[in-house]
Short mmCIF file of C-alpha atoms and ligand atoms in Angstrom, two decimals:
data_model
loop_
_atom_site.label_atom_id
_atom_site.label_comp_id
_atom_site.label_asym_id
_atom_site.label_seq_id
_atom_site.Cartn_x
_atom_site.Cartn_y
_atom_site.Cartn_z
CA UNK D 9 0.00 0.00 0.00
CA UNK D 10 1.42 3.35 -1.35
CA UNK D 11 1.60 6.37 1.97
CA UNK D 12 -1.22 7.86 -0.27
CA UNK D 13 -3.08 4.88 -0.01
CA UNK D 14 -2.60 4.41 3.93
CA UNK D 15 -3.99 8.38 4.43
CA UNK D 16 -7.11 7.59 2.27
CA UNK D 17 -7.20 4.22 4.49
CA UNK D 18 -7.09 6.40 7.53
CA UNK D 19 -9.37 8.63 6.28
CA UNK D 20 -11.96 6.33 5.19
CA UNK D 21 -12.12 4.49 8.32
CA UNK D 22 -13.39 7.50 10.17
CA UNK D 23 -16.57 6.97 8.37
CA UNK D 24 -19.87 4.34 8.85
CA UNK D 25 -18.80 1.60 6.22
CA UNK D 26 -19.47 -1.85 6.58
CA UNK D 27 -16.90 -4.20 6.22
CA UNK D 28 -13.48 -4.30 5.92
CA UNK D 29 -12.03 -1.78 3.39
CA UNK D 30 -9.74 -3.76 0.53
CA UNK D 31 -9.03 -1.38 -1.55
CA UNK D 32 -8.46 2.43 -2.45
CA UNK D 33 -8.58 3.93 -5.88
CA UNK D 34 -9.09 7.12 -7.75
CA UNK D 35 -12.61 6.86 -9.92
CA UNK D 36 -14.22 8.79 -12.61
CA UNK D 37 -13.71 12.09 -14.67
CA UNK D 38 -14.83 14.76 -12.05
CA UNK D 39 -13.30 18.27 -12.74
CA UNK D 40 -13.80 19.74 -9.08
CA UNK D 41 -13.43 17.34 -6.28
CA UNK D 42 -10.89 14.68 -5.90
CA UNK D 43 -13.12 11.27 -6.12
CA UNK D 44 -12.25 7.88 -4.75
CA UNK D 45 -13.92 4.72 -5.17
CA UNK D 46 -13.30 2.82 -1.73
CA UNK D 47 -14.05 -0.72 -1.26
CA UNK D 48 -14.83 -3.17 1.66
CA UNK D 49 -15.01 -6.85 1.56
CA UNK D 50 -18.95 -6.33 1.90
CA UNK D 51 -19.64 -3.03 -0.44
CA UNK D 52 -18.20 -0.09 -2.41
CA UNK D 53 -18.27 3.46 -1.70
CA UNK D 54 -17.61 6.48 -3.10
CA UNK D 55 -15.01 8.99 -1.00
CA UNK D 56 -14.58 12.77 -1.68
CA UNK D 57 -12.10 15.19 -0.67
CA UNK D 58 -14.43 17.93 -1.30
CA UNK D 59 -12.91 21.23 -3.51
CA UNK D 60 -12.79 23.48 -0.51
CA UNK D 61 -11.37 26.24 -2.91
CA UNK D 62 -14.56 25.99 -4.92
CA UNK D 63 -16.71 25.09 -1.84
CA UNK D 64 -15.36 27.39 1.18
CA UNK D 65 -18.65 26.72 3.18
CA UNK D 66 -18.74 22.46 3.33
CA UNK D 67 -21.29 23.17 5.93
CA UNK D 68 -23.57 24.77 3.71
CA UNK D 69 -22.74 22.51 0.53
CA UNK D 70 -23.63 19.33 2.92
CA UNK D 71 -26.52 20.84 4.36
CA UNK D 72 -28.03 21.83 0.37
CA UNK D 73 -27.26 18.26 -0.14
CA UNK D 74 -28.90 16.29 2.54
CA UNK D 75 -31.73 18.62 2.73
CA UNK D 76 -32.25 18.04 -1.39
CA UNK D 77 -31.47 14.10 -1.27
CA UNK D 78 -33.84 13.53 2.07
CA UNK D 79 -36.47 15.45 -0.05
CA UNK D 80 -35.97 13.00 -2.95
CA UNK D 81 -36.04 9.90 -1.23
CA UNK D 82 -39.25 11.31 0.01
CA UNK D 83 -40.55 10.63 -2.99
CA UNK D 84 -39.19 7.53 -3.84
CA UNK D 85 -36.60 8.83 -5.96
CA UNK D 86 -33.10 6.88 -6.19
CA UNK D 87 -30.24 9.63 -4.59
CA UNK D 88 -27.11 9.76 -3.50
CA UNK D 89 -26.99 8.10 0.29
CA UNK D 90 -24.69 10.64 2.53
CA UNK D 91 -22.49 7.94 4.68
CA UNK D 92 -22.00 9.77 8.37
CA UNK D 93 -18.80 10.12 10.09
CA UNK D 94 -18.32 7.91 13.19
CA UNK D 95 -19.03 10.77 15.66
CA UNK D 96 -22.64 11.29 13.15
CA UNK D 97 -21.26 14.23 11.14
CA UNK D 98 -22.50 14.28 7.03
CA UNK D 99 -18.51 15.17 6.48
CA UNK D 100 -15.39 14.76 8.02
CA UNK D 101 -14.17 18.58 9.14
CA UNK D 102 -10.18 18.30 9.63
CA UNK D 103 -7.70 20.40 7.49
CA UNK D 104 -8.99 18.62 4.68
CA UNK D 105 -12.88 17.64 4.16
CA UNK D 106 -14.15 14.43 3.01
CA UNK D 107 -17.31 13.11 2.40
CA UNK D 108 -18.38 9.26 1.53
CA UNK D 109 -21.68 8.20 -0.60
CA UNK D 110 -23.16 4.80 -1.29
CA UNK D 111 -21.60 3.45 -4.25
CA UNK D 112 -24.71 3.61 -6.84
CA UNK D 113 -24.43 -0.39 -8.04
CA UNK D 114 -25.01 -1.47 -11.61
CA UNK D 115 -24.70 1.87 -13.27
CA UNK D 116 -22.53 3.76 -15.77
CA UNK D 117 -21.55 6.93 -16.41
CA UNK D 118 -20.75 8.23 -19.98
CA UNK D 119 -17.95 10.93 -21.04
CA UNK D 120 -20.13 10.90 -24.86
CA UNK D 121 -23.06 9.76 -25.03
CA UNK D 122 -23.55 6.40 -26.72
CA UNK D 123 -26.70 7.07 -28.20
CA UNK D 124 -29.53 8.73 -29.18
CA UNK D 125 -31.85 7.07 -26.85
CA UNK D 126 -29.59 7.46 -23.95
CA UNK D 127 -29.39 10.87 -24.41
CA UNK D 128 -32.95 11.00 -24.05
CA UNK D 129 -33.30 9.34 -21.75
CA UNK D 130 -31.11 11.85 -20.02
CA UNK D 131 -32.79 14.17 -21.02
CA UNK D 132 -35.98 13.40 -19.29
CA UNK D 133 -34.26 12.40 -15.81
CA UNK D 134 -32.76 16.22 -15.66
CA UNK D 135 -36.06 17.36 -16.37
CA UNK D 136 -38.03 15.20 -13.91
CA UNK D 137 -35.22 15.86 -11.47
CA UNK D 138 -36.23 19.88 -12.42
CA UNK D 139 -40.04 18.85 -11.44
CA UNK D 140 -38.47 17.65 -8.16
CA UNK D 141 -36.77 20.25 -7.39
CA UNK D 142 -39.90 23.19 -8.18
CA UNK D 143 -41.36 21.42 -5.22
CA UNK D 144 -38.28 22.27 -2.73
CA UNK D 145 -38.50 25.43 -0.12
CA UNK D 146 -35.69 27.31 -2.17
CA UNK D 147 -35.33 29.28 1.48
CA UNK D 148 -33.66 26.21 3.11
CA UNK D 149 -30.60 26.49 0.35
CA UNK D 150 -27.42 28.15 0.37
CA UNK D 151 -26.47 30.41 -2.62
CA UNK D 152 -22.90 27.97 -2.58
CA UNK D 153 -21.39 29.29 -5.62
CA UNK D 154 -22.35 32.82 -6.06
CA UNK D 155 -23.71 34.22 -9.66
CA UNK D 156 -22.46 30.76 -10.66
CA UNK D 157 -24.21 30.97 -14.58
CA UNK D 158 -24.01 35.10 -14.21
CA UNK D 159 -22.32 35.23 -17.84
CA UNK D 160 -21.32 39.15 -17.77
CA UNK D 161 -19.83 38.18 -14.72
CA UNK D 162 -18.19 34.99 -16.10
CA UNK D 163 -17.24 37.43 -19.02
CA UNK D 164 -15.60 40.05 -16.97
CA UNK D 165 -13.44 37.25 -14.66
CA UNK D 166 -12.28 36.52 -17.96
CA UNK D 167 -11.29 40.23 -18.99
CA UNK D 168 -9.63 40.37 -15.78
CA UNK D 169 -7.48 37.19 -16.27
CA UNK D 170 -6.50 38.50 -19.91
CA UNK D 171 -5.45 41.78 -18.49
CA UNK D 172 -3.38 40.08 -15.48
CA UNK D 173 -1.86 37.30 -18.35
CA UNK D 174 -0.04 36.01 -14.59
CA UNK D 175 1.72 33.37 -17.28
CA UNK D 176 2.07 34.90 -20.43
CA UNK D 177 -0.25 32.67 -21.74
CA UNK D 178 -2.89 35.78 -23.62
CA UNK D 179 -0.33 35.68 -26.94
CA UNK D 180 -1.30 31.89 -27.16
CA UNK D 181 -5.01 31.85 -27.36
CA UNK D 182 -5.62 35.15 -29.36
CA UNK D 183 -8.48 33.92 -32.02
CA UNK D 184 -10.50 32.76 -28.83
CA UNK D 185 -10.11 35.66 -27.50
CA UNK D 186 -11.10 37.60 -30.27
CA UNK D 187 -14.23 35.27 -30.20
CA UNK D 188 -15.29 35.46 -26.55
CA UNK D 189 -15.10 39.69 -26.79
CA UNK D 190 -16.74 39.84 -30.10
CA UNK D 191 -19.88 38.20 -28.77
CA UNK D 192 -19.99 39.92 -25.36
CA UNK D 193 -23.27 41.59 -26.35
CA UNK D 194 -25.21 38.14 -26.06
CA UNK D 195 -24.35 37.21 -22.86
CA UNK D 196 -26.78 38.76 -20.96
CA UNK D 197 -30.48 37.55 -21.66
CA UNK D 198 -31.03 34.93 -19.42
CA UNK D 199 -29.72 36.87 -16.47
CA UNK D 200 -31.32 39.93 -17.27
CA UNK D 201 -34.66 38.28 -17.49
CA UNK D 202 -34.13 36.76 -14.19
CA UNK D 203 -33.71 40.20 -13.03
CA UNK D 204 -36.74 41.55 -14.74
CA UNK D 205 -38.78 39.02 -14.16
CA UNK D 206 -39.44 37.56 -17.42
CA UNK D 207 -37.83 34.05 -16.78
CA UNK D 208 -38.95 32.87 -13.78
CA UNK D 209 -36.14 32.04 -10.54
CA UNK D 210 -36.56 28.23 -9.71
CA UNK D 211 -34.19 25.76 -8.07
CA UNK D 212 -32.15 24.03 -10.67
CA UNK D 213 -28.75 21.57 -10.41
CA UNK D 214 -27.04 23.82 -12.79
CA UNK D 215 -24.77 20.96 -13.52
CA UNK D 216 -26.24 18.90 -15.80
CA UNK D 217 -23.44 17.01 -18.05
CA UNK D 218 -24.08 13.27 -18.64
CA UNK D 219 -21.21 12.31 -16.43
CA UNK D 220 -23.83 13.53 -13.17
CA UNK D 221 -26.44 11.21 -14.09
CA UNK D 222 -25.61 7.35 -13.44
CA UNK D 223 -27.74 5.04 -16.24
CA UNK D 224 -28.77 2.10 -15.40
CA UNK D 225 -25.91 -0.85 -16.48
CA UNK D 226 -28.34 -2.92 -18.31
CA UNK D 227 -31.23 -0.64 -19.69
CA UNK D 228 -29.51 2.67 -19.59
CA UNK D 229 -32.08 4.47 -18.24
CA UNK D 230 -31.61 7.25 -15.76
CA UNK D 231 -31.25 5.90 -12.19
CA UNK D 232 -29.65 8.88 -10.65
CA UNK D 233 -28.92 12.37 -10.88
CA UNK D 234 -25.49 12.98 -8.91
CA UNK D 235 -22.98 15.72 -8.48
CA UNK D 236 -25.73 17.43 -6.49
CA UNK D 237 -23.28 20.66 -5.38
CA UNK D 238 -24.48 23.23 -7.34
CA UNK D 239 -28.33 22.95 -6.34
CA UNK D 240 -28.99 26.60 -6.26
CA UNK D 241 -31.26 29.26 -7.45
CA UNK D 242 -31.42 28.94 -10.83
CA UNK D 243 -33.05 28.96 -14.68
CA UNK D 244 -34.15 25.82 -15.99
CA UNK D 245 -31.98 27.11 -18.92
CA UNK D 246 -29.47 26.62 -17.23
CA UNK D 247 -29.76 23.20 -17.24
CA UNK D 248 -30.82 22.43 -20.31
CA UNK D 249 -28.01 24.33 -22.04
CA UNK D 250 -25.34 22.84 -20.32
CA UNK D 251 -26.69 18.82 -20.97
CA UNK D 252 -26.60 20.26 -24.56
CA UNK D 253 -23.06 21.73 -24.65
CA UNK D 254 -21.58 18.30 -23.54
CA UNK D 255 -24.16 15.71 -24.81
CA UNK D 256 -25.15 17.18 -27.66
CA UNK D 257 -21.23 17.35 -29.70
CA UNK D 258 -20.05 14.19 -31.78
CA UNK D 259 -16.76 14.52 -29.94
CA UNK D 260 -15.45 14.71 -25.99
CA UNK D 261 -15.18 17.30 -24.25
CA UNK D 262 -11.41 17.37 -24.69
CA UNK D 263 -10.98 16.04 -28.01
CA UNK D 264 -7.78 18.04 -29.40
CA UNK D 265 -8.97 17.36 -33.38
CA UNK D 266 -11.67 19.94 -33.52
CA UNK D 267 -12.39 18.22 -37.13
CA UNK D 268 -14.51 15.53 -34.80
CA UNK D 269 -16.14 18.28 -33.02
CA UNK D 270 -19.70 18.67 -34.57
CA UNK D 271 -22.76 19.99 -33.24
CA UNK D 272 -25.52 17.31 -34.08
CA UNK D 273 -29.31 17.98 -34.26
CA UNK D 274 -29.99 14.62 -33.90
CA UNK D 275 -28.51 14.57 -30.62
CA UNK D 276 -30.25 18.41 -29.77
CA UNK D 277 -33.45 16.22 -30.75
CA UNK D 278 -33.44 13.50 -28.60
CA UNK D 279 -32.21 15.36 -25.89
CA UNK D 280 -35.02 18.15 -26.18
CA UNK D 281 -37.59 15.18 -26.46
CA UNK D 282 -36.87 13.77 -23.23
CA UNK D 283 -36.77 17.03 -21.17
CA UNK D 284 -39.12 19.11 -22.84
CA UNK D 285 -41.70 15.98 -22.80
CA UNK D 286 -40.80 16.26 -18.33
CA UNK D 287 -41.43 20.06 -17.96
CA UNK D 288 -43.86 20.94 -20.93
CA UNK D 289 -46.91 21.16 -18.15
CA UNK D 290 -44.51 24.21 -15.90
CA UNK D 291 -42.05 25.46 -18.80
CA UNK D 292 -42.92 29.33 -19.67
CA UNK D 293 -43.22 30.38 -23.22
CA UNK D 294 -40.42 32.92 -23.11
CA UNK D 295 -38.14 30.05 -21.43
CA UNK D 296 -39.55 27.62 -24.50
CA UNK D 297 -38.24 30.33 -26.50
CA UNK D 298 -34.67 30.66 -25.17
CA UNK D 299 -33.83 26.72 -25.28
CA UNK D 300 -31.59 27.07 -28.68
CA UNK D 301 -30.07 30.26 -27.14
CA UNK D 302 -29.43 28.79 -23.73
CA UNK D 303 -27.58 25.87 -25.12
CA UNK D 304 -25.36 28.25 -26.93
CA UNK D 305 -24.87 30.43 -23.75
CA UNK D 306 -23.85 27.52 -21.79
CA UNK D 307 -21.46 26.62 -24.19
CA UNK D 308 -19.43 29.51 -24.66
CA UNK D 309 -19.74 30.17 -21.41
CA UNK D 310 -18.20 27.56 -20.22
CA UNK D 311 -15.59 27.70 -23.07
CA UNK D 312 -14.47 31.22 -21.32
CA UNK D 313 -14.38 29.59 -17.94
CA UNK D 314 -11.99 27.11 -19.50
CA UNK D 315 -10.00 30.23 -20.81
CA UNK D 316 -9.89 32.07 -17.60
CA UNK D 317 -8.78 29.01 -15.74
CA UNK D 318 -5.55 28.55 -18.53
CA UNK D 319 -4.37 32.13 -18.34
CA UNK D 320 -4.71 31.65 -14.65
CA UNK D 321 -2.69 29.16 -14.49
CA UNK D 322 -5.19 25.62 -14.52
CA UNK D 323 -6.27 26.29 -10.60
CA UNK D 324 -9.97 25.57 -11.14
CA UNK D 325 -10.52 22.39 -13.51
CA UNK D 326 -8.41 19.87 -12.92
CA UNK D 327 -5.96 19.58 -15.91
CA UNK D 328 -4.09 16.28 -16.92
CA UNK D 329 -1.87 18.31 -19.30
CA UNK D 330 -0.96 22.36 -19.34
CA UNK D 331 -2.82 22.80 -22.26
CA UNK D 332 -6.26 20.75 -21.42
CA UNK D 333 -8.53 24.01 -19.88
CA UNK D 334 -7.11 25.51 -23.67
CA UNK D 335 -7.88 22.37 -25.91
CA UNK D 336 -11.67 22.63 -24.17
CA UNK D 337 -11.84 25.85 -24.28
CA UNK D 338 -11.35 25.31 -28.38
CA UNK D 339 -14.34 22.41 -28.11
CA UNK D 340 -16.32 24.60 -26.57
CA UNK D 341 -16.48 28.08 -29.25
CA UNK D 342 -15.96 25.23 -32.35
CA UNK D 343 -19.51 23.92 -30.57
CA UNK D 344 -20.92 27.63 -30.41
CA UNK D 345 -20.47 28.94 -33.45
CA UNK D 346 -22.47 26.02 -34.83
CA UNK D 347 -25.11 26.35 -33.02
CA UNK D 348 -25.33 30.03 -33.58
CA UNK D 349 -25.97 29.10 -37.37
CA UNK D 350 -28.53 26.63 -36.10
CA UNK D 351 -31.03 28.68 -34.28
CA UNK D 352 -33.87 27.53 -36.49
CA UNK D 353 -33.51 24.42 -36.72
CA UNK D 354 -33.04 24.12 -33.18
CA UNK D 355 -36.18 26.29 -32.65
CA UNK D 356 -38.38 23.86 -34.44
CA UNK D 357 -37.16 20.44 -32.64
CA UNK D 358 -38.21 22.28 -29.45
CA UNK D 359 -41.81 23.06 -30.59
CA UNK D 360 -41.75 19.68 -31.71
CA UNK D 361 -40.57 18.23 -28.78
CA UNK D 362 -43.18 20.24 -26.66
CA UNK D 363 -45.99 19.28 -28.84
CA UNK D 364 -45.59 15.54 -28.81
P1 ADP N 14 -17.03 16.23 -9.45
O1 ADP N 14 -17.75 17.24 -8.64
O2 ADP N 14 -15.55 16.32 -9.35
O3 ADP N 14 -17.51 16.24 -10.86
P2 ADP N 14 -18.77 13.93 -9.00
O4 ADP N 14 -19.56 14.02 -7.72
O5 ADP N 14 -19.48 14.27 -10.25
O6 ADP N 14 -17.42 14.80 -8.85
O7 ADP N 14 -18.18 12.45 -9.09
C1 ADP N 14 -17.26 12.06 -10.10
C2 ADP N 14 -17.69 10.75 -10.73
O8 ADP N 14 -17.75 9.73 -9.73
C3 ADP N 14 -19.06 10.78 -11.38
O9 ADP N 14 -19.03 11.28 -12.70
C4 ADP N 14 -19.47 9.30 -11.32
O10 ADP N 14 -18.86 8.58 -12.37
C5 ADP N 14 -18.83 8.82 -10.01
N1 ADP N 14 -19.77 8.84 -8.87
C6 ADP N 14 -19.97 9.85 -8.00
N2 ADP N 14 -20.84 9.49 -7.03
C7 ADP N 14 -21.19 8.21 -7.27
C8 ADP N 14 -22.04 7.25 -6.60
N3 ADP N 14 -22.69 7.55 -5.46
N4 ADP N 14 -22.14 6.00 -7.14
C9 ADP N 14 -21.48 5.66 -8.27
N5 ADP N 14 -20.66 6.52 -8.93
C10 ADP N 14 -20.51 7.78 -8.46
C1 GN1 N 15 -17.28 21.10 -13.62
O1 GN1 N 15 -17.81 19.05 -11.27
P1 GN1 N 15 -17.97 18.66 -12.71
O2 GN1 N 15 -16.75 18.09 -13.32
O3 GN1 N 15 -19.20 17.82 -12.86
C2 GN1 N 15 -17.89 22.45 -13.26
C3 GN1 N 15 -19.03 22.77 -14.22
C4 GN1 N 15 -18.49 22.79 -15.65
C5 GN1 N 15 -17.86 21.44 -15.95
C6 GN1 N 15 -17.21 21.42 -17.31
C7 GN1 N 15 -18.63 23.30 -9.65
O4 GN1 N 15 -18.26 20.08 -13.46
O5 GN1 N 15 -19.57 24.04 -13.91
O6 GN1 N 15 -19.55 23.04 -16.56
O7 GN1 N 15 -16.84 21.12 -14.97
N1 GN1 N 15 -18.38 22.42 -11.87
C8 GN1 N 15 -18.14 23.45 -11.04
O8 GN1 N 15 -16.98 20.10 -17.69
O9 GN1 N 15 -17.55 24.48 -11.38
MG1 MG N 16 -19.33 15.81 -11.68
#
C-alpha cells in the first residue's frame, strides 16, 4: 500500500462503512473534487475530498445536499446516500474535508453519449429531477457558488485574467479571444430576465453534463442524478443548455482534433424530447423560446471559464496536461459557433418536442 493509499485508508475508516475496506482507488472524470472509489469486503463506496477552494462553506454545501437528497427519497426517488462520520457528522471537518456516498451499483456513467436514446433518456431524468426540485422550499438552500451561470460576470473574470496574463499565456489563445469579446453583447439575456422578471427564478442543479447522471448498467435508463453541489437558485436554462453543450457534440469534451467536433441535431433532438416531454406542463413560453439560445450560452460560457482558468494558471478544472482548460476551451467556441448558425432548426425540434 502506497503512503497515499494508507492516508485515504485512515481517512476512510473514520466513516460508517461496513466491512473491511480492501481497496483504495481514484474513480471517474470529475473536474472539481478529488473522487475515490473505496471498497470493503462487503460493499463499495464512493469517497470525496471535497474542492474546498470551490466550496469554502462544506457546511452549507452538505446541508443543500442532505436537505435536497432527504427530499428525494421522500418521494421515492433513487439519490445519493450521505455515509455519516463515526461521531454522526455528514462530512469529516479536519484540514482537509471528506465526504463518503453509497456506491450507486449497476450503473454507468458516460464521457459521450452512446446514443440517441440514452441521451434521451437523459434528457428526461434532468427534467423530472427539475419537477423535483420546483417542489423544494428554495429558502432552506445556500447560494454555494455565487452568480455561478451570471455570464457578464463569467465574461468580466475573464477580462480580468486576460489583463493580469499572470503566465504569459494571452499571446497563445488570441483567435478565442477575439471570439469570446466579439460576442460579449449576447451574454446577458437569461440573467437579465431573471432580473426583470421575465424568466422565472426556480431551483435548478445547474450541472447537468451526462457524467452527473448514473444510467442504469443494463437498460440505460436514468437511475440517478449525482454531483448534487451546485443545487442553487437557478433557470431551468441553465440546465438544459449545459446537458446540450456536452451531450449534444459528436466529440469529448477534450478532443484536441476539432475536425470531430460537430454539433448534431440529432442529438439536440433526442435530448429536447426527453426534457421538454418532463417540464412541458410548468415550462414558460419565453423560457420555450430561449432553449436554442441557452444551449449556446452555456457553451461559450463555459468555453471562457476554460479560458480564464488557462491564463490563470489551470487552478480551477483539474488539468491532466498544461494545455487541457485551452484544448476545451477550443471544443467549446468550435460547438458555439455552430449552433449560432442553427437557431432555427433548433427552434423547431423544441416546438416539436413540446408538442408531442
Ligand atoms: P465532481 O464534482 O468532481 O464532478 P462527482 O460528484 O461528479 O465529482 O463524481 C465524479 C464521478 O464519480 C461521477 O461522474 C461518477 O462517475 C462517479 N460517482 C460519484 N458518485 C457516485 C455514486 N454515489 N455512485 C457511483 N458513482 C458515483
Ligand atoms: C465542472 O464538477 P464537474 O466536473 O461535474 C464544473 C461545471 C463545468 C464542468 C465542465 C462546480 O463540473 O460548472 O460546466 O466542470 N463544476 C463546477 O466540464 O464548477
Ligand atoms: Mg461531476
Amino acid at each position: 500500500m502506497t503512503e497515499c493509499t494508507k492516508t485515504y485508508k485512515a481517512v476512510a475508516e473514520r466513516f460508517c462503512l461496513d466491512g473491511e475496506i480492501t481497496d483504495i482507488r481514484p474513480y471517474g472524470e470529475g473536474h472539481i473534487n478529488l473522487t475515490l472509489l473505496v471498497t470493503t469486503d462487503k460493499k463499495r463506496y464512493i469517497m470525496q475530498k471535497m474542492n474546498t477552494r470551490v466550496f469554502p462553506d462544506p457546511d452549507a454545501l452538505m446541508n443543500n445536499i442532505c436537505g435536497v437528497t432527504e427530499h428525494l427519497r421522500a418521494r421515492g426517488v433513487e439519490t445519493l446516500e450521505v455515509i455519516p462520520t463515526k461521531e454522526g457528522a455528514p462530512y469529516l471537518n479536519g484540514d482537509e474535508k471528506y465526504r463518503t456516498y453509497a456506491f450507486i451499483e449497476n450503473t454507468v456513467t458516460y464521457q459521450q453519449v452512446p446514443d440517441k436514446q440514452t441521451f434521451e433518456n437523459s434528457g428526461k431524468a434532468f427534467g423530472e429531477f427539475q419537477n423535483y426540485l420546483a417542489e423544494f422550499d428554495a429558502s432552506r438552500l445556500s447560494e454555494i457558488i455565487p452568480r455561478f451561470h451570471d455570464t457578464p460576470k463569467r465574461f468580466n473574470d475573464f477580462c480580468a485574467a486576460l489583463e493580469a496574463d499572470k503566465f504569459d499565456r494571452a499571446k497563445l489563445c488570441r483567435e478565442e479571444t477575439q471570439f469570446i469579446l466579439s460576442h460579449k453583447d449576447t451574454y446577458g439575456k437569461i440573467i437579465d430576465g431573471l432580473k426583470d422578471g421575465s424568466i422565472p427564478l426556480r431551483v435548478t442543479h445547474n450541472d447537468t453534463k451526462l457524467n452527473n447522471i448514473l444510467m442504469d448498467a443494463k437498460t440505460n435508463r436514468a437511475r440517478a442524478v449525482i454531483d448534487l453541489d451546485t443545487i442553487m437558485p437557478g433557470s431551468m436554462l441553465y440546465d438544459f443548455g449545459d446537458s446540450i453543450r456536452f451531450g449534444a457534440s459528436t466529440a469529448p469534451e477534450d478532443e484536441k482534433d476539432l475536425s470531430k467536433v460537430h454539433f448534431s441535431l440529432e442529438l439536440f433532438a433526442a435530448y429536447a424530447n426527453g426534457f421538454c416531454g418532463a417540464v412541458k406542463d410548468s415550462i414558460t413560453k419565453r423560457e420555450a423560446e430561449l432553449l436554442p439560445y441557452s444551449a449556446y450560452l452555456m457553451t461559450i460560457e463555459c468555453g471562457m471559464r476554460f479560458l480564464t482558468d488557462y491564463l490563470d494558471g489551470n487552478v480551477y478544472f483539474a488539468t491532466k496536461y498544461e494545455e487541457h482548460n485551452l484544448v476545451r476551451c477550443r471544443t467549446q467556441l468550435s460547438l458555439a459557433k455552430q449552433m449560432e448558425e442553427h437557431f432555427g432548426d433548433m427552434s423547431k425540434l423544441v416546438e416539436t418536442a413540446l408538442a408531442k
